[in-house]
JSON list of C-alpha atoms in Angstrom, two decimals:
[
{"chain": "W", "resi": 1, "resn": "UNK", "atom": "CA", "xyz": [0.03, -0.01, -0.06]},
{"chain": "W", "resi": 2, "resn": "UNK", "atom": "CA", "xyz": [2.68, 2.57, -0.95]},
{"chain": "W", "resi": 3, "resn": "UNK", "atom": "CA", "xyz": [1.37, 5.96, -2.05]},
{"chain": "W", "resi": 4, "resn": "UNK", "atom": "CA", "xyz": [1.29, 6.93, -5.65]},
{"chain": "W", "resi": 5, "resn": "UNK", "atom": "CA", "xyz": [3.92, 9.37, -6.62]},
{"chain": "W", "resi": 6, "resn": "UNK", "atom": "CA", "xyz": [2.94, 12.94, -7.60]},
{"chain": "W", "resi": 7, "resn": "UNK", "atom": "CA", "xyz": [5.06, 16.16, -7.89]},
{"chain": "W", "resi": 8, "resn": "UNK", "atom": "CA", "xyz": [4.86, 18.13, -4.67]},
{"chain": "W", "resi": 9, "resn": "UNK", "atom": "CA", "xyz": [4.08, 21.28, -6.35]},
{"chain": "W", "resi": 10, "resn": "UNK", "atom": "CA", "xyz": [3.60, 22.89, -9.79]},
{"chain": "W", "resi": 11, "resn": "UNK", "atom": "CA", "xyz": [2.67, 26.31, -11.10]},
{"chain": "W", "resi": 12, "resn": "UNK", "atom": "CA", "xyz": [1.37, 28.03, -14.03]},
{"chain": "W", "resi": 13, "resn": "UNK", "atom": "CA", "xyz": [0.27, 31.25, -15.37]},
{"chain": "W", "resi": 14, "resn": "UNK", "atom": "CA", "xyz": [-3.49, 31.96, -16.15]},
{"chain": "W", "resi": 15, "resn": "UNK", "atom": "CA", "xyz": [-4.29, 30.64, -19.58]},
{"chain": "W", "resi": 16, "resn": "UNK", "atom": "CA", "xyz": [-1.56, 28.02, -19.55]},
{"chain": "W", "resi": 17, "resn": "UNK", "atom": "CA", "xyz": [-1.87, 24.35, -19.53]},
{"chain": "W", "resi": 18, "resn": "UNK", "atom": "CA", "xyz": [-0.25, 22.08, -16.93]},
{"chain": "W", "resi": 19, "resn": "UNK", "atom": "CA", "xyz": [-0.17, 18.31, -16.58]},
{"chain": "W", "resi": 20, "resn": "UNK", "atom": "CA", "xyz": [0.15, 16.62, -13.25]},
{"chain": "W", "resi": 21, "resn": "UNK", "atom": "CA", "xyz": [1.64, 13.12, -13.18]},
{"chain": "W", "resi": 22, "resn": "UNK", "atom": "CA", "xyz": [0.72, 10.24, -10.88]},
{"chain": "W", "resi": 23, "resn": "UNK", "atom": "CA", "xyz": [2.99, 7.14, -10.96]},
{"chain": "W", "resi": 24, "resn": "UNK", "atom": "CA", "xyz": [2.09, 3.93, -9.38]},
{"chain": "W", "resi": 25, "resn": "UNK", "atom": "CA", "xyz": [2.83, 0.24, -10.17]},
{"chain": "W", "resi": 26, "resn": "UNK", "atom": "CA", "xyz": [1.66, -2.80, -12.05]},
{"chain": "W", "resi": 27, "resn": "UNK", "atom": "CA", "xyz": [-0.36, -3.49, -8.86]},
{"chain": "W", "resi": 28, "resn": "UNK", "atom": "CA", "xyz": [-2.59, -0.41, -9.01]},
{"chain": "W", "resi": 29, "resn": "UNK", "atom": "CA", "xyz": [-2.38, 2.27, -11.76]},
{"chain": "W", "resi": 30, "resn": "UNK", "atom": "CA", "xyz": [-0.94, -0.18, -14.20]},
{"chain": "W", "resi": 31, "resn": "UNK", "atom": "CA", "xyz": [-3.44, -2.91, -13.64]},
{"chain": "W", "resi": 32, "resn": "UNK", "atom": "CA", "xyz": [-6.75, -0.93, -13.63]},
{"chain": "W", "resi": 33, "resn": "UNK", "atom": "CA", "xyz": [-8.34, 1.79, -15.49]},
{"chain": "W", "resi": 34, "resn": "UNK", "atom": "CA", "xyz": [-9.61, 3.06, -12.20]},
{"chain": "W", "resi": 35, "resn": "UNK", "atom": "CA", "xyz": [-7.72, 6.22, -11.47]},
{"chain": "W", "resi": 36, "resn": "UNK", "atom": "CA", "xyz": [-9.74, 9.26, -10.03]},
{"chain": "W", "resi": 37, "resn": "UNK", "atom": "CA", "xyz": [-8.56, 12.78, -9.48]},
{"chain": "W", "resi": 38, "resn": "UNK", "atom": "CA", "xyz": [-9.66, 15.04, -6.60]},
{"chain": "W", "resi": 39, "resn": "UNK", "atom": "CA", "xyz": [-9.34, 18.86, -6.07]},
{"chain": "W", "resi": 40, "resn": "UNK", "atom": "CA", "xyz": [-9.07, 20.22, -2.58]},
{"chain": "W", "resi": 41, "resn": "UNK", "atom": "CA", "xyz": [-9.18, 23.76, -1.53]},
{"chain": "W", "resi": 42, "resn": "UNK", "atom": "CA", "xyz": [-7.76, 24.77, 1.84]},
{"chain": "W", "resi": 43, "resn": "UNK", "atom": "CA", "xyz": [-10.20, 23.78, 4.70]},
{"chain": "W", "resi": 44, "resn": "UNK", "atom": "CA", "xyz": [-12.64, 22.03, 2.29]},
{"chain": "W", "resi": 45, "resn": "UNK", "atom": "CA", "xyz": [-13.50, 18.48, 1.47]},
{"chain": "W", "resi": 46, "resn": "UNK", "atom": "CA", "xyz": [-12.02, 16.93, -1.75]},
{"chain": "W", "resi": 47, "resn": "UNK", "atom": "CA", "xyz": [-14.06, 17.20, -4.98]},
{"chain": "W", "resi": 48, "resn": "UNK", "atom": "CA", "xyz": [-14.05, 14.46, -7.58]},
{"chain": "W", "resi": 49, "resn": "UNK", "atom": "CA", "xyz": [-12.81, 15.89, -10.89]},
{"chain": "W", "resi": 50, "resn": "UNK", "atom": "CA", "xyz": [-11.96, 12.84, -12.94]},
{"chain": "W", "resi": 51, "resn": "UNK", "atom": "CA", "xyz": [-12.87, 9.07, -12.71]},
{"chain": "W", "resi": 52, "resn": "UNK", "atom": "CA", "xyz": [-12.12, 5.96, -14.66]},
{"chain": "W", "resi": 53, "resn": "UNK", "atom": "CA", "xyz": [-9.04, 7.55, -15.86]},
{"chain": "W", "resi": 54, "resn": "UNK", "atom": "CA", "xyz": [-10.49, 10.18, -18.09]},
{"chain": "W", "resi": 55, "resn": "UNK", "atom": "CA", "xyz": [-14.32, 10.64, -17.45]},
{"chain": "W", "resi": 56, "resn": "UNK", "atom": "CA", "xyz": [-15.67, 13.91, -15.95]},
{"chain": "W", "resi": 57, "resn": "UNK", "atom": "CA", "xyz": [-18.62, 14.06, -13.47]},
{"chain": "W", "resi": 58, "resn": "UNK", "atom": "CA", "xyz": [-21.41, 16.27, -14.29]},
{"chain": "W", "resi": 59, "resn": "UNK", "atom": "CA", "xyz": [-20.57, 19.80, -13.54]},
{"chain": "W", "resi": 60, "resn": "UNK", "atom": "CA", "xyz": [-16.81, 19.69, -13.88]},
{"chain": "W", "resi": 61, "resn": "UNK", "atom": "CA", "xyz": [-15.30, 21.95, -16.42]},
{"chain": "W", "resi": 62, "resn": "UNK", "atom": "CA", "xyz": [-14.09, 20.40, -19.72]},
{"chain": "W", "resi": 63, "resn": "UNK", "atom": "CA", "xyz": [-10.74, 22.11, -18.99]},
{"chain": "W", "resi": 64, "resn": "UNK", "atom": "CA", "xyz": [-10.06, 19.12, -16.88]},
{"chain": "W", "resi": 65, "resn": "UNK", "atom": "CA", "xyz": [-8.98, 16.02, -18.59]},
{"chain": "W", "resi": 66, "resn": "UNK", "atom": "CA", "xyz": [-7.30, 12.73, -17.55]},
{"chain": "W", "resi": 67, "resn": "UNK", "atom": "CA", "xyz": [-5.27, 10.01, -19.29]},
{"chain": "W", "resi": 68, "resn": "UNK", "atom": "CA", "xyz": [-3.20, 6.94, -18.46]},
{"chain": "W", "resi": 69, "resn": "UNK", "atom": "CA", "xyz": [-0.06, 5.35, -20.03]},
{"chain": "W", "resi": 70, "resn": "UNK", "atom": "CA", "xyz": [1.39, 2.24, -18.30]},
{"chain": "W", "resi": 71, "resn": "UNK", "atom": "CA", "xyz": [1.91, 2.79, -14.63]},
{"chain": "W", "resi": 72, "resn": "UNK", "atom": "CA", "xyz": [1.33, 6.60, -14.90]},
{"chain": "W", "resi": 73, "resn": "UNK", "atom": "CA", "xyz": [-1.76, 8.53, -14.87]},
{"chain": "W", "resi": 74, "resn": "UNK", "atom": "CA", "xyz": [-1.88, 12.35, -15.72]},
{"chain": "W", "resi": 75, "resn": "UNK", "atom": "CA", "xyz": [-4.37, 15.16, -15.03]},
{"chain": "W", "resi": 76, "resn": "UNK", "atom": "CA", "xyz": [-4.20, 18.04, -17.50]},
{"chain": "W", "resi": 77, "resn": "UNK", "atom": "CA", "xyz": [-5.86, 21.38, -16.73]},
{"chain": "W", "resi": 78, "resn": "UNK", "atom": "CA", "xyz": [-6.13, 23.71, -19.65]},
{"chain": "W", "resi": 79, "resn": "UNK", "atom": "CA", "xyz": [-6.70, 27.43, -19.59]},
{"chain": "W", "resi": 80, "resn": "UNK", "atom": "CA", "xyz": [-5.56, 27.76, -16.06]},
{"chain": "W", "resi": 81, "resn": "UNK", "atom": "CA", "xyz": [-7.70, 29.92, -13.93]},
{"chain": "W", "resi": 82, "resn": "UNK", "atom": "CA", "xyz": [-7.14, 31.60, -10.45]},
{"chain": "W", "resi": 83, "resn": "UNK", "atom": "CA", "xyz": [-9.76, 29.22, -9.03]},
{"chain": "W", "resi": 84, "resn": "UNK", "atom": "CA", "xyz": [-7.83, 26.15, -10.04]},
{"chain": "W", "resi": 85, "resn": "UNK", "atom": "CA", "xyz": [-5.27, 27.03, -7.40]},
{"chain": "W", "resi": 86, "resn": "UNK", "atom": "CA", "xyz": [-5.69, 23.95, -5.06]},
{"chain": "W", "resi": 87, "resn": "UNK", "atom": "CA", "xyz": [-4.18, 20.66, -4.06]},
{"chain": "W", "resi": 88, "resn": "UNK", "atom": "CA", "xyz": [-4.82, 17.75, -6.43]},
{"chain": "W", "resi": 89, "resn": "UNK", "atom": "CA", "xyz": [-4.68, 14.09, -5.55]},
{"chain": "W", "resi": 90, "resn": "UNK", "atom": "CA", "xyz": [-4.74, 11.09, -7.81]},
{"chain": "W", "resi": 91, "resn": "UNK", "atom": "CA", "xyz": [-6.30, 7.86, -6.40]},
{"chain": "W", "resi": 92, "resn": "UNK", "atom": "CA", "xyz": [-6.22, 4.25, -7.88]},
{"chain": "W", "resi": 93, "resn": "UNK", "atom": "CA", "xyz": [-7.96, 1.06, -7.10]},
{"chain": "W", "resi": 94, "resn": "UNK", "atom": "CA", "xyz": [-5.17, -1.20, -5.82]},
{"chain": "W", "resi": 95, "resn": "UNK", "atom": "CA", "xyz": [-6.88, -4.63, -5.64]},
{"chain": "W", "resi": 96, "resn": "UNK", "atom": "CA", "xyz": [-8.50, -6.58, -2.88]},
{"chain": "W", "resi": 97, "resn": "UNK", "atom": "CA", "xyz": [-11.18, -3.74, -2.45]},
{"chain": "W", "resi": 98, "resn": "UNK", "atom": "CA", "xyz": [-8.61, -1.19, -1.45]},
{"chain": "W", "resi": 99, "resn": "UNK", "atom": "CA", "xyz": [-7.59, 2.32, -2.70]},
{"chain": "W", "resi": 100, "resn": "UNK", "atom": "CA", "xyz": [-4.31, 4.11, -2.66]},
{"chain": "W", "resi": 101, "resn": "UNK", "atom": "CA", "xyz": [-3.85, 7.79, -2.95]},
{"chain": "W", "resi": 102, "resn": "UNK", "atom": "CA", "xyz": [-1.03, 9.88, -4.32]},
{"chain": "W", "resi": 103, "resn": "UNK", "atom": "CA", "xyz": [0.85, 12.26, -1.94]},
{"chain": "W", "resi": 104, "resn": "UNK", "atom": "CA", "xyz": [-0.83, 15.28, -3.52]},
{"chain": "W", "resi": 105, "resn": "UNK", "atom": "CA", "xyz": [0.28, 18.16, -5.77]},
{"chain": "W", "resi": 106, "resn": "UNK", "atom": "CA", "xyz": [-0.02, 21.84, -4.67]},
{"chain": "W", "resi": 107, "resn": "UNK", "atom": "CA", "xyz": [-0.95, 23.90, -7.92]},
{"chain": "W", "resi": 108, "resn": "UNK", "atom": "CA", "xyz": [-0.13, 27.61, -7.75]},
{"chain": "W", "resi": 109, "resn": "UNK", "atom": "CA", "xyz": [-1.72, 29.93, -10.41]},
{"chain": "W", "resi": 110, "resn": "UNK", "atom": "CA", "xyz": [0.87, 32.68, -10.82]},
{"chain": "A", "resi": 1, "resn": "UNK", "atom": "CA", "xyz": [-29.15, 16.32, -2.49]},
{"chain": "A", "resi": 2, "resn": "UNK", "atom": "CA", "xyz": [-26.56, 13.99, -1.24]},
{"chain": "A", "resi": 3, "resn": "UNK", "atom": "CA", "xyz": [-25.16, 14.76, 2.14]},
{"chain": "A", "resi": 4, "resn": "UNK", "atom": "CA", "xyz": [-22.72, 13.10, 4.33]},
{"chain": "A", "resi": 5, "resn": "UNK", "atom": "CA", "xyz": [-22.15, 14.51, 7.79]},
{"chain": "A", "resi": 6, "resn": "UNK", "atom": "CA", "xyz": [-19.37, 13.25, 10.14]},
{"chain": "A", "resi": 7, "resn": "UNK", "atom": "CA", "xyz": [-19.40, 13.57, 13.92]},
{"chain": "A", "resi": 8, "resn": "UNK", "atom": "CA", "xyz": [-17.74, 12.07, 16.93]},
{"chain": "A", "resi": 9, "resn": "UNK", "atom": "CA", "xyz": [-14.22, 13.65, 16.48]},
{"chain": "A", "resi": 10, "resn": "UNK", "atom": "CA", "xyz": [-12.42, 15.17, 19.36]},
{"chain": "A", "resi": 11, "resn": "UNK", "atom": "CA", "xyz": [-9.34, 14.97, 21.65]},
{"chain": "A", "resi": 12, "resn": "UNK", "atom": "CA", "xyz": [-8.37, 11.51, 23.06]},
{"chain": "A", "resi": 13, "resn": "UNK", "atom": "CA", "xyz": [-5.43, 10.16, 24.96]},
{"chain": "A", "resi": 14, "resn": "UNK", "atom": "CA", "xyz": [-3.02, 7.66, 23.28]},
{"chain": "A", "resi": 15, "resn": "UNK", "atom": "CA", "xyz": [-4.36, 4.28, 23.72]},
{"chain": "A", "resi": 16, "resn": "UNK", "atom": "CA", "xyz": [-7.90, 5.39, 23.93]},
{"chain": "A", "resi": 17, "resn": "UNK", "atom": "CA", "xyz": [-10.99, 4.95, 21.67]},
{"chain": "A", "resi": 18, "resn": "UNK", "atom": "CA", "xyz": [-13.30, 6.89, 19.66]},
{"chain": "A", "resi": 19, "resn": "UNK", "atom": "CA", "xyz": [-16.28, 6.08, 17.40]},
{"chain": "A", "resi": 20, "resn": "UNK", "atom": "CA", "xyz": [-16.99, 8.25, 14.30]},
{"chain": "A", "resi": 21, "resn": "UNK", "atom": "CA", "xyz": [-20.44, 8.56, 12.80]},
{"chain": "A", "resi": 22, "resn": "UNK", "atom": "CA", "xyz": [-21.27, 9.59, 9.31]},
{"chain": "A", "resi": 23, "resn": "UNK", "atom": "CA", "xyz": [-25.01, 10.41, 8.67]},
{"chain": "A", "resi": 24, "resn": "UNK", "atom": "CA", "xyz": [-26.10, 9.93, 5.13]},
{"chain": "A", "resi": 25, "resn": "UNK", "atom": "CA", "xyz": [-29.08, 11.48, 3.36]},
{"chain": "A", "resi": 26, "resn": "UNK", "atom": "CA", "xyz": [-30.32, 12.22, -0.14]},
{"chain": "A", "resi": 27, "resn": "UNK", "atom": "CA", "xyz": [-29.55, 8.87, -1.62]},
{"chain": "A", "resi": 28, "resn": "UNK", "atom": "CA", "xyz": [-30.48, 5.18, -0.99]},
{"chain": "A", "resi": 29, "resn": "UNK", "atom": "CA", "xyz": [-27.63, 4.42, 1.61]},
{"chain": "A", "resi": 30, "resn": "UNK", "atom": "CA", "xyz": [-28.20, 0.71, 1.61]},
{"chain": "A", "resi": 31, "resn": "UNK", "atom": "CA", "xyz": [-27.27, 0.48, -2.13]},
{"chain": "A", "resi": 32, "resn": "UNK", "atom": "CA", "xyz": [-23.64, 1.96, -1.76]},
{"chain": "A", "resi": 33, "resn": "UNK", "atom": "CA", "xyz": [-20.35, 0.90, -0.57]},
{"chain": "A", "resi": 34, "resn": "UNK", "atom": "CA", "xyz": [-18.79, 3.52, 1.74]},
{"chain": "A", "resi": 35, "resn": "UNK", "atom": "CA", "xyz": [-15.30, 4.42, 2.66]},
{"chain": "A", "resi": 36, "resn": "UNK", "atom": "CA", "xyz": [-13.28, 6.39, 5.33]},
{"chain": "A", "resi": 37, "resn": "UNK", "atom": "CA", "xyz": [-10.31, 8.53, 4.22]},
{"chain": "A", "resi": 38, "resn": "UNK", "atom": "CA", "xyz": [-8.17, 10.63, 6.54]},
{"chain": "A", "resi": 39, "resn": "UNK", "atom": "CA", "xyz": [-5.75, 13.55, 6.30]},
{"chain": "A", "resi": 40, "resn": "UNK", "atom": "CA", "xyz": [-3.26, 14.42, 8.88]},
{"chain": "A", "resi": 41, "resn": "UNK", "atom": "CA", "xyz": [-2.71, 18.18, 9.49]},
{"chain": "A", "resi": 42, "resn": "UNK", "atom": "CA", "xyz": [-0.77, 19.67, 6.41]},
{"chain": "A", "resi": 43, "resn": "UNK", "atom": "CA", "xyz": [-0.52, 16.27, 4.81]},
{"chain": "A", "resi": 44, "resn": "UNK", "atom": "CA", "xyz": [-2.16, 14.23, 2.01]},
{"chain": "A", "resi": 45, "resn": "UNK", "atom": "CA", "xyz": [-5.24, 12.12, 1.81]},
{"chain": "A", "resi": 46, "resn": "UNK", "atom": "CA", "xyz": [-4.83, 8.58, 2.97]},
{"chain": "A", "resi": 47, "resn": "UNK", "atom": "CA", "xyz": [-7.38, 5.66, 2.47]},
{"chain": "A", "resi": 48, "resn": "UNK", "atom": "CA", "xyz": [-8.44, 4.14, 5.76]},
{"chain": "A", "resi": 49, "resn": "UNK", "atom": "CA", "xyz": [-11.29, 1.49, 5.10]},
{"chain": "A", "resi": 50, "resn": "UNK", "atom": "CA", "xyz": [-14.22, 0.45, 3.23]},
{"chain": "A", "resi": 51, "resn": "UNK", "atom": "CA", "xyz": [-17.44, -1.50, 3.61]},
{"chain": "A", "resi": 52, "resn": "UNK", "atom": "CA", "xyz": [-19.91, -3.12, 1.12]},
{"chain": "A", "resi": 53, "resn": "UNK", "atom": "CA", "xyz": [-23.57, -2.17, 0.86]},
{"chain": "A", "resi": 54, "resn": "UNK", "atom": "CA", "xyz": [-24.82, -4.67, 3.54]},
{"chain": "A", "resi": 55, "resn": "UNK", "atom": "CA", "xyz": [-21.89, -4.58, 5.80]},
{"chain": "A", "resi": 56, "resn": "UNK", "atom": "CA", "xyz": [-20.82, -8.15, 5.10]},
{"chain": "A", "resi": 57, "resn": "UNK", "atom": "CA", "xyz": [-17.35, -7.19, 3.58]},
{"chain": "A", "resi": 58, "resn": "UNK", "atom": "CA", "xyz": [-14.74, -4.83, 4.88]},
{"chain": "A", "resi": 59, "resn": "UNK", "atom": "CA", "xyz": [-11.21, -3.84, 3.93]},
{"chain": "A", "resi": 60, "resn": "UNK", "atom": "CA", "xyz": [-8.57, -1.83, 5.95]},
{"chain": "A", "resi": 61, "resn": "UNK", "atom": "CA", "xyz": [-5.30, -0.05, 5.40]},
{"chain": "A", "resi": 62, "resn": "UNK", "atom": "CA", "xyz": [-2.33, -1.81, 6.95]},
{"chain": "A", "resi": 63, "resn": "UNK", "atom": "CA", "xyz": [-1.89, 1.04, 9.40]},
{"chain": "A", "resi": 64, "resn": "UNK", "atom": "CA", "xyz": [-5.25, 0.69, 10.99]},
{"chain": "A", "resi": 65, "resn": "UNK", "atom": "CA", "xyz": [-5.87, -3.07, 10.57]},
{"chain": "A", "resi": 66, "resn": "UNK", "atom": "CA", "xyz": [-6.63, -4.80, 14.02]},
{"chain": "A", "resi": 67, "resn": "UNK", "atom": "CA", "xyz": [-7.30, -1.28, 15.58]},
{"chain": "A", "resi": 68, "resn": "UNK", "atom": "CA", "xyz": [-10.14, 0.20, 13.50]},
{"chain": "A", "resi": 69, "resn": "UNK", "atom": "CA", "xyz": [-13.56, -1.33, 12.61]},
{"chain": "A", "resi": 70, "resn": "UNK", "atom": "CA", "xyz": [-15.90, 0.08, 10.03]},
{"chain": "A", "resi": 71, "resn": "UNK", "atom": "CA", "xyz": [-19.55, -0.68, 10.18]},
{"chain": "A", "resi": 72, "resn": "UNK", "atom": "CA", "xyz": [-22.91, 0.49, 9.10]},
{"chain": "A", "resi": 73, "resn": "UNK", "atom": "CA", "xyz": [-26.56, 0.69, 10.17]},
{"chain": "A", "resi": 74, "resn": "UNK", "atom": "CA", "xyz": [-28.63, 0.89, 7.04]},
{"chain": "A", "resi": 75, "resn": "UNK", "atom": "CA", "xyz": [-31.80, 1.29, 9.08]},
{"chain": "A", "resi": 76, "resn": "UNK", "atom": "CA", "xyz": [-30.28, 4.52, 10.47]},
{"chain": "A", "resi": 77, "resn": "UNK", "atom": "CA", "xyz": [-28.45, 5.63, 7.20]},
{"chain": "A", "resi": 78, "resn": "UNK", "atom": "CA", "xyz": [-25.30, 5.81, 9.35]},
{"chain": "A", "resi": 79, "resn": "UNK", "atom": "CA", "xyz": [-21.69, 4.71, 8.58]},
{"chain": "A", "resi": 80, "resn": "UNK", "atom": "CA", "xyz": [-19.35, 4.14, 11.71]},
{"chain": "A", "resi": 81, "resn": "UNK", "atom": "CA", "xyz": [-15.74, 3.94, 12.40]},
{"chain": "A", "resi": 82, "resn": "UNK", "atom": "CA", "xyz": [-14.70, 2.46, 15.76]},
{"chain": "A", "resi": 83, "resn": "UNK", "atom": "CA", "xyz": [-11.20, 3.35, 16.48]},
{"chain": "A", "resi": 84, "resn": "UNK", "atom": "CA", "xyz": [-9.30, 1.71, 19.30]},
{"chain": "A", "resi": 85, "resn": "UNK", "atom": "CA", "xyz": [-5.61, 1.78, 20.53]},
{"chain": "A", "resi": 86, "resn": "UNK", "atom": "CA", "xyz": [-5.24, 5.17, 19.14]},
{"chain": "A", "resi": 87, "resn": "UNK", "atom": "CA", "xyz": [-1.81, 6.55, 18.36]},
{"chain": "A", "resi": 88, "resn": "UNK", "atom": "CA", "xyz": [-0.59, 10.15, 17.80]},
{"chain": "A", "resi": 89, "resn": "UNK", "atom": "CA", "xyz": [-0.11, 9.25, 14.19]},
{"chain": "A", "resi": 90, "resn": "UNK", "atom": "CA", "xyz": [-3.90, 8.83, 13.96]},
{"chain": "A", "resi": 91, "resn": "UNK", "atom": "CA", "xyz": [-4.45, 12.50, 14.38]},
{"chain": "A", "resi": 92, "resn": "UNK", "atom": "CA", "xyz": [-6.25, 13.68, 11.30]},
{"chain": "A", "resi": 93, "resn": "UNK", "atom": "CA", "xyz": [-9.48, 14.86, 9.76]},
{"chain": "A", "resi": 94, "resn": "UNK", "atom": "CA", "xyz": [-11.65, 11.76, 8.92]},
{"chain": "A", "resi": 95, "resn": "UNK", "atom": "CA", "xyz": [-13.77, 11.99, 5.95]},
{"chain": "A", "resi": 96, "resn": "UNK", "atom": "CA", "xyz": [-16.61, 9.65, 4.93]},
{"chain": "A", "resi": 97, "resn": "UNK", "atom": "CA", "xyz": [-17.18, 9.11, 1.24]},
{"chain": "A", "resi": 98, "resn": "UNK", "atom": "CA", "xyz": [-19.57, 7.34, -1.05]},
{"chain": "A", "resi": 99, "resn": "UNK", "atom": "CA", "xyz": [-17.97, 5.18, -3.72]},
{"chain": "A", "resi": 100, "resn": "UNK", "atom": "CA", "xyz": [-19.33, 4.88, -7.22]},
{"chain": "A", "resi": 101, "resn": "UNK", "atom": "CA", "xyz": [-19.35, 1.93, -9.68]},
{"chain": "A", "resi": 102, "resn": "UNK", "atom": "CA", "xyz": [-15.77, 2.75, -10.82]},
{"chain": "A", "resi": 103, "resn": "UNK", "atom": "CA", "xyz": [-14.22, 3.19, -7.42]},
{"chain": "A", "resi": 104, "resn": "UNK", "atom": "CA", "xyz": [-14.57, 6.82, -7.56]},
{"chain": "A", "resi": 105, "resn": "UNK", "atom": "CA", "xyz": [-15.34, 8.77, -4.26]},
{"chain": "A", "resi": 106, "resn": "UNK", "atom": "CA", "xyz": [-18.08, 10.95, -5.75]},
{"chain": "A", "resi": 107, "resn": "UNK", "atom": "CA", "xyz": [-19.52, 12.52, -2.57]},
{"chain": "A", "resi": 108, "resn": "UNK", "atom": "CA", "xyz": [-17.53, 13.44, 0.73]},
{"chain": "A", "resi": 109, "resn": "UNK", "atom": "CA", "xyz": [-18.45, 14.56, 4.08]},
{"chain": "A", "resi": 110, "resn": "UNK", "atom": "CA", "xyz": [-16.96, 17.83, 5.59]},
{"chain": "A", "resi": 111, "resn": "UNK", "atom": "CA", "xyz": [-14.71, 15.76, 7.87]},
{"chain": "A", "resi": 112, "resn": "UNK", "atom": "CA", "xyz": [-14.29, 15.48, 11.54]},
{"chain": "A", "resi": 113, "resn": "UNK", "atom": "CA", "xyz": [-11.04, 16.08, 13.47]},
{"chain": "A", "resi": 114, "resn": "UNK", "atom": "CA", "xyz": [-9.52, 13.46, 15.65]},
{"chain": "A", "resi": 115, "resn": "UNK", "atom": "CA", "xyz": [-6.70, 14.59, 17.78]},
{"chain": "A", "resi": 116, "resn": "UNK", "atom": "CA", "xyz": [-4.60, 11.94, 19.72]},
{"chain": "A", "resi": 117, "resn": "UNK", "atom": "CA", "xyz": [-2.54, 13.66, 22.36]},
{"chain": "A", "resi": 118, "resn": "UNK", "atom": "CA", "xyz": [-1.80, 13.45, 26.16]}
]
């Protein structure tokens, strides 16, 4: 149950695109197309942004997209906006009815 | 509207016990698996435990196995987390979350803070 690996921090200017990576193993990310991404603003509960690798829940902006290649999943935010500044976490099904989260990425919009 | 409201957090001494509750509304609680996720102060999210829809199957993170017990009362639309033998490293905000068909945590509560300290 080792945490997935995410960059600790990233930054971008308004209007730019950024991609957050999430690296796991062949036991989690690599074995299942069951990666989800969560946005968390300070003092708030996490919010689901992407599920099943690339699907967006109703109400989530199409500026958010997800993908996966091998043991690495990615979250891309296009057209960065000030409101996107938050912490982002990936999460993968890890077998045996368990989940594993990434360490989180703090996104700063410059 | 789906709502999840946690309660039961507080200050407890090392070695003590605490029971968290999560009251669910706005959906058919008995049809969904549920999870607990925690977040230590200033740290990331960590998966803790999960229970299936009728409470017959459970899973735990290695860090809490043997000390924590997840359960539910579908008649009361309530999820529980019994925490025993608490340690300082269990200090965290504990969130309950509903899980969808693709293992996505689609709704979260606001969290309840557990502080383990003497």
